[in-house]
Amino acid sequence: MTFARLDQINDLDTLPRMPAWVTSARPETLEDVAFLSGAALNHLHLVLGHDEVPQALLRDRLALRAAEACVAFSGRPERAGELRDAVYLLRPGDLPGPAGETCLAWRRAVERPLSIKALGRALPSVEPGQIAAWLDVGKGAPVTRAAMVLEAVLRVAPRADVAALILADAALAQALGRDHVVPLLALCLKRADLRKQGDDVRLACHRALVSSVVEAVRLAADLAQRAAHLKAVAPKLRAKGAGEAIEMFLTRDAVAPSALPLPDRAARRLCDRLVDLGAVRELTGRDTFRLYGV
């Protein structure tokens, strides 16, 4: 690693840190919790403004965590490892199953710029007009808008937890002026919170956001460090197509060797080389059907 690259990685320590008072306070009133969630969201905005943070990778990994939470809400046993298998080892013509569908919905919701069309791709069973109508329900401040959308969707479709949470995060992103959905609400809302109404659901959303932003900021800092290291070792890779492979690792939660733009054997060698260099990790612990990620 060159000294320039090492300095670049060390500079990531300058990413703004969450003020301790945001997480140490124990507020009870809606007004106090709203103040803290606003401070947390502002801090996240500052972190996401740093070029070192791999935005697409962060969104994809948060999408996996949101999907894991939604699957748990439904009472299913699948966790991150099974969700990765259901999505990244999917072959043409295969069905991903209910848990896999949830993971695909979240991944599709975050991978393209926020629009009704992009949300319709994530939620193909919901008419675009209905998506637009639900998003228009949200009024007022960002978190209030998100809570109103969450409540409106679940009032009409009580079992549509995934659609409700995706659209609530979309409403939040719209209100904050973001061009992509960043999964936040699903990470820390409880299942019982989804059945609340009015001020109760707003309070639950504010509280969840304080916790989920802390998680998102920590993940952003970690991925920024890992992405910088991956870029630093990239010049050591001589395989044809290695540059495109690096870009895939920088934008996806997980990558199967078969998805890389190299012959099978060369792809496996590249993955093993990146593991040896400490630039990516093998995520499954298996000897076959492996998946790799930053």
PDB file of C-alpha atoms in Angstrom:
ATOM      1  CA  MET A   1       0.000   0.000   0.000  1.00  0.00           C
ATOM      2  CA  THR A   2       1.416   3.402  -0.918  1.00  0.00           C
ATOM      3  CA  PHE A   3       1.730   6.139   1.692  1.00  0.00           C
ATOM      4  CA  ALA A   4      -0.835   8.181  -0.254  1.00  0.00           C
ATOM      5  CA  ARG A   5      -3.314   5.370  -0.008  1.00  0.00           C
ATOM      6  CA  LEU A   6      -2.570   4.866   3.676  1.00  0.00           C
ATOM      7  CA  ASP A   7      -3.134   8.572   4.325  1.00  0.00           C
ATOM      8  CA  GLN A   8      -6.422   8.364   2.473  1.00  0.00           C
ATOM      9  CA  ILE A   9      -7.611   5.569   4.741  1.00  0.00           C
ATOM     10  CA  ASN A  10      -6.464   7.373   7.870  1.00  0.00           C
ATOM     11  CA  ASP A  11      -8.311  10.471   6.710  1.00  0.00           C
ATOM     12  CA  LEU A  12     -11.546   8.509   7.046  1.00  0.00           C
ATOM     13  CA  ASP A  13     -11.213   9.025  10.787  1.00  0.00           C
ATOM     14  CA  THR A  14     -12.327  12.587  10.064  1.00  0.00           C
ATOM     15  CA  LEU A  15     -15.857  11.431   9.202  1.00  0.00           C
ATOM     16  CA  PRO A  16     -18.099  13.339  11.631  1.00  0.00           C
ATOM     17  CA  ARG A  17     -18.961  11.477  14.810  1.00  0.00           C
ATOM     18  CA  MET A  18     -22.432  11.298  16.256  1.00  0.00           C
ATOM     19  CA  PRO A  19     -22.737  13.692  19.226  1.00  0.00           C
ATOM     20  CA  ALA A  20     -22.932  11.697  22.434  1.00  0.00           C
ATOM     21  CA  TRP A  21     -25.981  13.602  23.666  1.00  0.00           C
ATOM     22  CA  VAL A  22     -28.067  12.240  20.775  1.00  0.00           C
ATOM     23  CA  THR A  23     -27.712   8.656  21.951  1.00  0.00           C
ATOM     24  CA  SER A  24     -27.353   9.188  25.706  1.00  0.00           C
ATOM     25  CA  ALA A  25     -30.605  11.121  26.212  1.00  0.00           C
ATOM     26  CA  ARG A  26     -33.700   9.260  27.384  1.00  0.00           C
ATOM     27  CA  PRO A  27     -36.530  11.483  26.186  1.00  0.00           C
ATOM     28  CA  GLU A  28     -40.175  10.710  26.873  1.00  0.00           C
ATOM     29  CA  THR A  29     -42.150  13.365  25.007  1.00  0.00           C
ATOM     30  CA  LEU A  30     -42.791  13.422  21.273  1.00  0.00           C
ATOM     31  CA  GLU A  31     -41.202  16.864  21.051  1.00  0.00           C
ATOM     32  CA  ASP A  32     -37.953  15.722  22.668  1.00  0.00           C
ATOM     33  CA  VAL A  33     -37.695  12.538  20.592  1.00  0.00           C
ATOM     34  CA  ALA A  34     -38.418  14.504  17.412  1.00  0.00           C
ATOM     35  CA  PHE A  35     -35.559  16.862  18.252  1.00  0.00           C
ATOM     36  CA  LEU A  36     -33.142  13.948  18.666  1.00  0.00           C
ATOM     37  CA  SER A  37     -34.234  12.195  15.481  1.00  0.00           C
ATOM     38  CA  GLY A  38     -33.785  15.460  13.590  1.00  0.00           C
ATOM     39  CA  ALA A  39     -30.266  15.806  14.972  1.00  0.00           C
ATOM     40  CA  ALA A  40     -29.512  12.198  14.018  1.00  0.00           C
ATOM     41  CA  LEU A  41     -30.828  12.626  10.462  1.00  0.00           C
ATOM     42  CA  ASN A  42     -28.790  15.796  10.041  1.00  0.00           C
ATOM     43  CA  HIS A  43     -25.692  13.922  11.172  1.00  0.00           C
ATOM     44  CA  LEU A  44     -26.399  11.155   8.664  1.00  0.00           C
ATOM     45  CA  HIS A  45     -26.709  13.800   5.949  1.00  0.00           C
ATOM     46  CA  LEU A  46     -23.223  15.052   6.811  1.00  0.00           C
ATOM     47  CA  VAL A  47     -21.773  11.539   6.727  1.00  0.00           C
ATOM     48  CA  LEU A  48     -23.399  10.685   3.402  1.00  0.00           C
ATOM     49  CA  GLY A  49     -21.950  13.871   1.957  1.00  0.00           C
ATOM     50  CA  HIS A  50     -18.440  12.401   2.123  1.00  0.00           C
ATOM     51  CA  ASP A  51     -17.199  10.939  -1.158  1.00  0.00           C
ATOM     52  CA  GLU A  52     -15.322   8.195   0.713  1.00  0.00           C
ATOM     53  CA  VAL A  53     -18.586   6.516   1.717  1.00  0.00           C
ATOM     54  CA  PRO A  54     -19.583   3.908  -0.903  1.00  0.00           C
ATOM     55  CA  GLN A  55     -23.210   4.998  -1.241  1.00  0.00           C
ATOM     56  CA  ALA A  56     -24.577   2.115  -3.342  1.00  0.00           C
ATOM     57  CA  LEU A  57     -22.867  -0.495  -1.183  1.00  0.00           C
ATOM     58  CA  LEU A  58     -24.172   1.130   1.984  1.00  0.00           C
ATOM     59  CA  ARG A  59     -27.732   1.187   0.643  1.00  0.00           C
ATOM     60  CA  ASP A  60     -27.504  -2.444  -0.475  1.00  0.00           C
ATOM     61  CA  ARG A  61     -26.243  -3.624   2.907  1.00  0.00           C
ATOM     62  CA  LEU A  62     -28.901  -1.602   4.722  1.00  0.00           C
ATOM     63  CA  ALA A  63     -31.457  -3.153   2.355  1.00  0.00           C
ATOM     64  CA  LEU A  64     -30.329  -6.597   3.499  1.00  0.00           C
ATOM     65  CA  ARG A  65     -30.802  -5.578   7.147  1.00  0.00           C
ATOM     66  CA  ALA A  66     -34.220  -4.106   6.387  1.00  0.00           C
ATOM     67  CA  ALA A  67     -35.226  -7.300   4.608  1.00  0.00           C
ATOM     68  CA  GLU A  68     -34.004  -9.378   7.550  1.00  0.00           C
ATOM     69  CA  ALA A  69     -36.187  -7.308   9.889  1.00  0.00           C
ATOM     70  CA  CYS A  70     -39.238  -7.647   7.631  1.00  0.00           C
ATOM     71  CA  VAL A  71     -38.759 -11.409   7.355  1.00  0.00           C
ATOM     72  CA  ALA A  72     -38.603 -11.597  11.153  1.00  0.00           C
ATOM     73  CA  PHE A  73     -41.838  -9.557  11.357  1.00  0.00           C
ATOM     74  CA  SER A  74     -43.534 -12.233   9.260  1.00  0.00           C
ATOM     75  CA  GLY A  75     -42.382 -14.971  11.620  1.00  0.00           C
ATOM     76  CA  ARG A  76     -40.039 -16.632   9.129  1.00  0.00           C
ATOM     77  CA  PRO A  77     -36.643 -18.000  10.290  1.00  0.00           C
ATOM     78  CA  GLU A  78     -34.408 -16.768   7.443  1.00  0.00           C
ATOM     79  CA  ARG A  79     -31.593 -14.426   8.392  1.00  0.00           C
ATOM     80  CA  ALA A  80     -28.922 -12.573   6.420  1.00  0.00           C
ATOM     81  CA  GLY A  81     -27.088 -15.676   5.197  1.00  0.00           C
ATOM     82  CA  GLU A  82     -30.216 -17.340   3.859  1.00  0.00           C
ATOM     83  CA  LEU A  83     -31.390 -14.093   2.262  1.00  0.00           C
ATOM     84  CA  ARG A  84     -28.076 -13.690   0.460  1.00  0.00           C
ATOM     85  CA  ASP A  85     -28.330 -17.258  -0.841  1.00  0.00           C
ATOM     86  CA  ALA A  86     -31.904 -16.689  -2.017  1.00  0.00           C
ATOM     87  CA  VAL A  87     -30.871 -13.612  -4.029  1.00  0.00           C
ATOM     88  CA  TYR A  88     -27.280 -14.044  -5.156  1.00  0.00           C
ATOM     89  CA  LEU A  89     -27.429 -17.771  -5.973  1.00  0.00           C
ATOM     90  CA  LEU A  90     -30.718 -17.426  -7.852  1.00  0.00           C
ATOM     91  CA  ARG A  91     -30.592 -19.001 -11.301  1.00  0.00           C
ATOM     92  CA  PRO A  92     -32.725 -18.017 -14.305  1.00  0.00           C
ATOM     93  CA  GLY A  93     -36.181 -19.510 -13.915  1.00  0.00           C
ATOM     94  CA  ASP A  94     -35.793 -20.135 -10.170  1.00  0.00           C
ATOM     95  CA  LEU A  95     -38.202 -18.625  -7.663  1.00  0.00           C
ATOM     96  CA  PRO A  96     -36.633 -16.824  -4.692  1.00  0.00           C
ATOM     97  CA  GLY A  97     -39.355 -17.790  -2.199  1.00  0.00           C
ATOM     98  CA  PRO A  98     -41.132 -15.389   0.171  1.00  0.00           C
ATOM     99  CA  ALA A  99     -38.004 -14.349   2.078  1.00  0.00           C
ATOM    100  CA  GLY A 100     -36.056 -13.899  -1.136  1.00  0.00           C
ATOM    101  CA  GLU A 101     -38.852 -11.777  -2.587  1.00  0.00           C
ATOM    102  CA  THR A 102     -38.636  -9.505   0.441  1.00  0.00           C
ATOM    103  CA  CYS A 103     -34.889  -9.114  -0.021  1.00  0.00           C
ATOM    104  CA  LEU A 104     -35.287  -8.440  -3.758  1.00  0.00           C
ATOM    105  CA  ALA A 105     -37.942  -5.806  -3.046  1.00  0.00           C
ATOM    106  CA  TRP A 106     -35.616  -3.879  -0.753  1.00  0.00           C
ATOM    107  CA  ARG A 107     -32.641  -4.205  -3.114  1.00  0.00           C
ATOM    108  CA  ARG A 108     -34.697  -2.928  -6.033  1.00  0.00           C
ATOM    109  CA  ALA A 109     -36.045  -0.070  -3.926  1.00  0.00           C
ATOM    110  CA  VAL A 110     -32.551   1.277  -3.225  1.00  0.00           C
ATOM    111  CA  GLU A 111     -30.583   0.581  -6.400  1.00  0.00           C
ATOM    112  CA  ARG A 112     -32.171   3.179  -8.697  1.00  0.00           C
ATOM    113  CA  PRO A 113     -32.936   6.875  -8.219  1.00  0.00           C
ATOM    114  CA  LEU A 114     -36.158   7.434  -6.313  1.00  0.00           C
ATOM    115  CA  SER A 115     -39.213   7.526  -8.580  1.00  0.00           C
ATOM    116  CA  ILE A 116     -42.656   5.970  -8.880  1.00  0.00           C
ATOM    117  CA  LYS A 117     -41.304   3.707 -11.630  1.00  0.00           C
ATOM    118  CA  ALA A 118     -38.411   2.509  -9.452  1.00  0.00           C
ATOM    119  CA  LEU A 119     -40.757   1.856  -6.525  1.00  0.00           C
ATOM    120  CA  GLY A 120     -43.105   0.007  -8.858  1.00  0.00           C
ATOM    121  CA  ARG A 121     -40.226  -2.233  -9.876  1.00  0.00           C
ATOM    122  CA  ALA A 122     -39.625  -3.010  -6.205  1.00  0.00           C
ATOM    123  CA  LEU A 123     -43.335  -3.515  -5.504  1.00  0.00           C
ATOM    124  CA  PRO A 124     -44.752  -5.044  -8.717  1.00  0.00           C
ATOM    125  CA  SER A 125     -48.006  -6.075  -7.033  1.00  0.00           C
ATOM    126  CA  VAL A 126     -48.866  -2.445  -6.224  1.00  0.00           C
ATOM    127  CA  GLU A 127     -50.256  -0.205  -8.970  1.00  0.00           C
ATOM    128  CA  PRO A 128     -48.099   2.873  -9.722  1.00  0.00           C
ATOM    129  CA  GLY A 129     -51.117   5.100  -9.123  1.00  0.00           C
ATOM    130  CA  GLN A 130     -51.584   3.592  -5.685  1.00  0.00           C
ATOM    131  CA  ILE A 131     -47.897   4.128  -4.879  1.00  0.00           C
ATOM    132  CA  ALA A 132     -48.192   7.794  -5.860  1.00  0.00           C
ATOM    133  CA  ALA A 133     -51.402   8.191  -3.871  1.00  0.00           C
ATOM    134  CA  TRP A 134     -49.841   6.722  -0.726  1.00  0.00           C
ATOM    135  CA  LEU A 135     -46.769   8.933  -1.024  1.00  0.00           C
ATOM    136  CA  ASP A 136     -49.030  11.975  -1.387  1.00  0.00           C
ATOM    137  CA  VAL A 137     -50.643  11.149   1.969  1.00  0.00           C
ATOM    138  CA  GLY A 138     -47.548  12.316   3.818  1.00  0.00           C
ATOM    139  CA  LYS A 139     -47.665  15.940   4.951  1.00  0.00           C
ATOM    140  CA  GLY A 140     -45.580  18.065   7.274  1.00  0.00           C
ATOM    141  CA  ALA A 141     -42.065  17.412   8.543  1.00  0.00           C
ATOM    142  CA  PRO A 142     -40.069  14.463   7.102  1.00  0.00           C
ATOM    143  CA  VAL A 143     -40.605  11.921   9.881  1.00  0.00           C
ATOM    144  CA  THR A 144     -44.269  12.874  10.210  1.00  0.00           C
ATOM    145  CA  ARG A 145     -44.692  12.307   6.480  1.00  0.00           C
ATOM    146  CA  ALA A 146     -43.039   8.904   6.705  1.00  0.00           C
ATOM    147  CA  ALA A 147     -45.221   7.906   9.671  1.00  0.00           C
ATOM    148  CA  MET A 148     -48.374   9.006   7.839  1.00  0.00           C
ATOM    149  CA  VAL A 149     -47.445   6.924   4.783  1.00  0.00           C
ATOM    150  CA  LEU A 150     -46.672   3.906   6.969  1.00  0.00           C
ATOM    151  CA  GLU A 151     -50.031   4.236   8.713  1.00  0.00           C
ATOM    152  CA  ALA A 152     -51.953   4.813   5.458  1.00  0.00           C
ATOM    153  CA  VAL A 153     -50.561   1.721   3.721  1.00  0.00           C
ATOM    154  CA  LEU A 154     -51.185  -0.574   6.681  1.00  0.00           C
ATOM    155  CA  ARG A 155     -54.702   0.787   7.152  1.00  0.00           C
ATOM    156  CA  VAL A 156     -55.626  -0.391   3.656  1.00  0.00           C
ATOM    157  CA  ALA A 157     -53.373  -3.473   3.536  1.00  0.00           C
ATOM    158  CA  PRO A 158     -52.656  -4.632   7.119  1.00  0.00           C
ATOM    159  CA  ARG A 159     -50.339  -7.441   5.992  1.00  0.00           C
ATOM    160  CA  ALA A 160     -48.266  -5.315   3.586  1.00  0.00           C
ATOM    161  CA  ASP A 161     -45.415  -4.624   6.022  1.00  0.00           C
ATOM    162  CA  VAL A 162     -42.739  -4.636   3.300  1.00  0.00           C
ATOM    163  CA  ALA A 163     -44.578  -2.215   1.024  1.00  0.00           C
ATOM    164  CA  ALA A 164     -45.461   0.048   3.962  1.00  0.00           C
ATOM    165  CA  LEU A 165     -41.873   0.274   5.202  1.00  0.00           C
ATOM    166  CA  ILE A 166     -40.378   0.763   1.737  1.00  0.00           C
ATOM    167  CA  LEU A 167     -42.846   3.556   0.964  1.00  0.00           C
ATOM    168  CA  ALA A 168     -42.334   5.142   4.373  1.00  0.00           C
ATOM    169  CA  ASP A 169     -38.576   5.252   3.791  1.00  0.00           C
ATOM    170  CA  ALA A 170     -39.271   6.598   0.283  1.00  0.00           C
ATOM    171  CA  ALA A 171     -41.417   9.374   1.762  1.00  0.00           C
ATOM    172  CA  LEU A 172     -38.662  10.166   4.246  1.00  0.00           C
ATOM    173  CA  ALA A 173     -36.074  10.298   1.457  1.00  0.00           C
ATOM    174  CA  GLN A 174     -38.303  12.579  -0.630  1.00  0.00           C
ATOM    175  CA  ALA A 175     -38.837  14.944   2.278  1.00  0.00           C
ATOM    176  CA  LEU A 176     -35.100  15.067   2.993  1.00  0.00           C
ATOM    177  CA  GLY A 177     -34.250  15.770  -0.641  1.00  0.00           C
ATOM    178  CA  ARG A 178     -32.414  12.494  -1.211  1.00  0.00           C
ATOM    179  CA  ASP A 179     -32.274  10.937  -4.665  1.00  0.00           C
ATOM    180  CA  HIS A 180     -32.262   7.331  -3.369  1.00  0.00           C
ATOM    181  CA  VAL A 181     -34.136   5.437  -0.696  1.00  0.00           C
ATOM    182  CA  VAL A 182     -31.931   4.740   2.337  1.00  0.00           C
ATOM    183  CA  PRO A 183     -33.454   1.953   4.478  1.00  0.00           C
ATOM    184  CA  LEU A 184     -33.802   3.221   8.031  1.00  0.00           C
ATOM    185  CA  LEU A 185     -37.228   2.717   9.579  1.00  0.00           C
ATOM    186  CA  ALA A 186     -37.374  -1.057   9.190  1.00  0.00           C
ATOM    187  CA  LEU A 187     -34.052  -1.485  10.963  1.00  0.00           C
ATOM    188  CA  CYS A 188     -35.289  -0.505  14.425  1.00  0.00           C
ATOM    189  CA  LEU A 189     -39.089  -0.394  14.390  1.00  0.00           C
ATOM    190  CA  LYS A 190     -40.742  -3.189  16.356  1.00  0.00           C
ATOM    191  CA  ARG A 191     -43.537  -5.291  14.945  1.00  0.00           C
ATOM    192  CA  ALA A 192     -45.980  -3.822  17.448  1.00  0.00           C
ATOM    193  CA  ASP A 193     -45.049  -0.326  16.225  1.00  0.00           C
ATOM    194  CA  LEU A 194     -46.556  -1.107  12.827  1.00  0.00           C
ATOM    195  CA  ARG A 195     -50.027  -1.338  14.397  1.00  0.00           C
ATOM    196  CA  LYS A 196     -49.855   2.045  16.115  1.00  0.00           C
ATOM    197  CA  GLN A 197     -51.598   5.173  14.886  1.00  0.00           C
ATOM    198  CA  GLY A 198     -51.366   8.943  15.144  1.00  0.00           C
ATOM    199  CA  ASP A 199     -48.886  10.343  17.637  1.00  0.00           C
ATOM    200  CA  ASP A 200     -47.984   6.831  18.807  1.00  0.00           C
ATOM    201  CA  VAL A 201     -46.655   5.767  15.390  1.00  0.00           C
ATOM    202  CA  ARG A 202     -44.886   9.118  14.967  1.00  0.00           C
ATOM    203  CA  LEU A 203     -43.183   8.644  18.341  1.00  0.00           C
ATOM    204  CA  ALA A 204     -42.172   5.092  17.349  1.00  0.00           C
ATOM    205  CA  CYS A 205     -40.710   6.334  14.051  1.00  0.00           C
ATOM    206  CA  HIS A 206     -38.704   9.086  15.737  1.00  0.00           C
ATOM    207  CA  ARG A 207     -37.292   6.643  18.290  1.00  0.00           C
ATOM    208  CA  ALA A 208     -36.476   4.048  15.637  1.00  0.00           C
ATOM    209  CA  LEU A 209     -34.654   6.615  13.524  1.00  0.00           C
ATOM    210  CA  VAL A 210     -32.335   7.653  16.332  1.00  0.00           C
ATOM    211  CA  SER A 211     -31.211   4.027  16.697  1.00  0.00           C
ATOM    212  CA  SER A 212     -31.140   3.189  12.987  1.00  0.00           C
ATOM    213  CA  VAL A 213     -29.120   6.292  12.094  1.00  0.00           C
ATOM    214  CA  VAL A 214     -26.502   5.305  14.674  1.00  0.00           C
ATOM    215  CA  GLU A 215     -26.335   1.886  13.012  1.00  0.00           C
ATOM    216  CA  ALA A 216     -26.187   3.390   9.511  1.00  0.00           C
ATOM    217  CA  VAL A 217     -23.412   5.822  10.474  1.00  0.00           C
ATOM    218  CA  ARG A 218     -21.303   3.052  11.995  1.00  0.00           C
ATOM    219  CA  LEU A 219     -21.809   0.936   8.902  1.00  0.00           C
ATOM    220  CA  ALA A 220     -20.933   3.862   6.623  1.00  0.00           C
ATOM    221  CA  ALA A 221     -17.655   4.439   8.473  1.00  0.00           C
ATOM    222  CA  ASP A 222     -16.783   0.740   8.351  1.00  0.00           C
ATOM    223  CA  LEU A 223     -17.561   0.439   4.637  1.00  0.00           C
ATOM    224  CA  ALA A 224     -15.601   3.604   3.874  1.00  0.00           C
ATOM    225  CA  GLN A 225     -12.525   2.032   5.469  1.00  0.00           C
ATOM    226  CA  ARG A 226     -13.042  -1.266   3.664  1.00  0.00           C
ATOM    227  CA  ALA A 227     -13.710   0.412   0.312  1.00  0.00           C
ATOM    228  CA  ALA A 228     -10.548   2.504   0.636  1.00  0.00           C
ATOM    229  CA  HIS A 229      -8.500  -0.634   1.267  1.00  0.00           C
ATOM    230  CA  LEU A 230     -10.065  -2.413  -1.706  1.00  0.00           C
ATOM    231  CA  LYS A 231      -9.207   0.537  -3.966  1.00  0.00           C
ATOM    232  CA  ALA A 232      -5.678   0.573  -2.548  1.00  0.00           C
ATOM    233  CA  VAL A 233      -5.001  -3.048  -3.483  1.00  0.00           C
ATOM    234  CA  ALA A 234      -6.693  -2.808  -6.898  1.00  0.00           C
ATOM    235  CA  PRO A 235      -3.437  -1.960  -8.748  1.00  0.00           C
ATOM    236  CA  LYS A 236      -2.010  -5.301  -7.623  1.00  0.00           C
ATOM    237  CA  LEU A 237      -4.669  -7.194  -9.586  1.00  0.00           C
ATOM    238  CA  ARG A 238      -3.584  -8.162 -13.077  1.00  0.00           C
ATOM    239  CA  ALA A 239      -6.582 -10.212 -14.188  1.00  0.00           C
ATOM    240  CA  LYS A 240      -8.447  -8.873 -17.190  1.00  0.00           C
ATOM    241  CA  GLY A 241     -11.791  -7.571 -15.966  1.00  0.00           C
ATOM    242  CA  ALA A 242     -10.480  -6.941 -12.439  1.00  0.00           C
ATOM    243  CA  GLY A 243     -11.455  -3.271 -12.598  1.00  0.00           C
ATOM    244  CA  GLU A 244     -15.066  -4.086 -13.384  1.00  0.00           C
ATOM    245  CA  ALA A 245     -15.029  -6.729 -10.657  1.00  0.00           C
ATOM    246  CA  ILE A 246     -13.822  -4.144  -8.124  1.00  0.00           C
ATOM    247  CA  GLU A 247     -16.731  -1.880  -9.073  1.00  0.00           C
ATOM    248  CA  MET A 248     -19.141  -4.745  -8.426  1.00  0.00           C
ATOM    249  CA  PHE A 249     -17.698  -5.287  -4.952  1.00  0.00           C
ATOM    250  CA  LEU A 250     -18.015  -1.553  -4.259  1.00  0.00           C
ATOM    251  CA  THR A 251     -21.726  -1.486  -5.092  1.00  0.00           C
ATOM    252  CA  ARG A 252     -23.119  -4.849  -3.952  1.00  0.00           C
ATOM    253  CA  ASP A 253     -23.552  -6.432  -0.556  1.00  0.00           C
ATOM    254  CA  ALA A 254     -22.359  -9.771  -1.940  1.00  0.00           C
ATOM    255  CA  VAL A 255     -20.926 -11.132  -5.172  1.00  0.00           C
ATOM    256  CA  ALA A 256     -20.819 -14.697  -6.450  1.00  0.00           C
ATOM    257  CA  PRO A 257     -17.702 -15.556  -8.481  1.00  0.00           C
ATOM    258  CA  SER A 258     -19.960 -16.643 -11.344  1.00  0.00           C
ATOM    259  CA  ALA A 259     -21.290 -13.060 -11.573  1.00  0.00           C
ATOM    260  CA  LEU A 260     -17.836 -11.575 -12.173  1.00  0.00           C
ATOM    261  CA  PRO A 261     -16.776 -10.666 -15.740  1.00  0.00           C
ATOM    262  CA  LEU A 262     -14.088 -13.352 -15.784  1.00  0.00           C
ATOM    263  CA  PRO A 263     -13.904 -17.083 -16.608  1.00  0.00           C
ATOM    264  CA  ASP A 264     -14.969 -19.244 -13.665  1.00  0.00           C
ATOM    265  CA  ARG A 265     -11.492 -20.298 -12.580  1.00  0.00           C
ATOM    266  CA  ALA A 266     -10.081 -16.786 -12.934  1.00  0.00           C
ATOM    267  CA  ALA A 267     -13.019 -15.379 -10.960  1.00  0.00           C
ATOM    268  CA  ARG A 268     -12.427 -17.780  -8.091  1.00  0.00           C
ATOM    269  CA  ARG A 269      -8.719 -16.973  -8.100  1.00  0.00           C
ATOM    270  CA  LEU A 270      -9.472 -13.251  -8.007  1.00  0.00           C
ATOM    271  CA  CYS A 271     -11.797 -13.695  -5.031  1.00  0.00           C
ATOM    272  CA  ASP A 272      -9.212 -15.783  -3.182  1.00  0.00           C
ATOM    273  CA  ARG A 273      -6.561 -13.164  -3.940  1.00  0.00           C
ATOM    274  CA  LEU A 274      -8.757 -10.367  -2.576  1.00  0.00           C
ATOM    275  CA  VAL A 275      -9.397 -12.391   0.574  1.00  0.00           C
ATOM    276  CA  ASP A 276      -5.640 -12.924   1.005  1.00  0.00           C
ATOM    277  CA  LEU A 277      -5.127  -9.165   0.649  1.00  0.00           C
ATOM    278  CA  GLY A 278      -7.789  -8.491   3.293  1.00  0.00           C
ATOM    279  CA  ALA A 279      -9.869  -6.532   0.775  1.00  0.00           C
ATOM    280  CA  VAL A 280     -13.000  -8.716   0.753  1.00  0.00           C
ATOM    281  CA  ARG A 281     -14.439 -11.413   2.979  1.00  0.00           C
ATOM    282  CA  GLU A 282     -15.942 -14.793   2.207  1.00  0.00           C
ATOM    283  CA  LEU A 283     -19.439 -14.462   3.652  1.00  0.00           C
ATOM    284  CA  THR A 284     -20.833 -18.012   3.802  1.00  0.00           C
ATOM    285  CA  GLY A 285     -18.186 -20.152   5.513  1.00  0.00           C
ATOM    286  CA  ARG A 286     -18.807 -22.847   2.884  1.00  0.00           C
ATOM    287  CA  ASP A 287     -16.395 -24.632   0.569  1.00  0.00           C
ATOM    288  CA  THR A 288     -18.793 -24.369  -2.359  1.00  0.00           C
ATOM    289  CA  PHE A 289     -21.376 -21.845  -3.568  1.00  0.00           C
ATOM    290  CA  ARG A 290     -19.382 -19.107  -1.919  1.00  0.00           C
ATOM    291  CA  LEU A 291     -20.265 -15.432  -1.757  1.00  0.00           C
ATOM    292  CA  TYR A 292     -17.845 -12.567  -1.222  1.00  0.00           C
ATOM    293  CA  GLY A 293     -18.282  -9.007  -0.038  1.00  0.00           C
ATOM    294  CA  VAL A 294     -16.436  -5.940   1.215  1.00  0.00           C
TER     295      VAL A 294
END
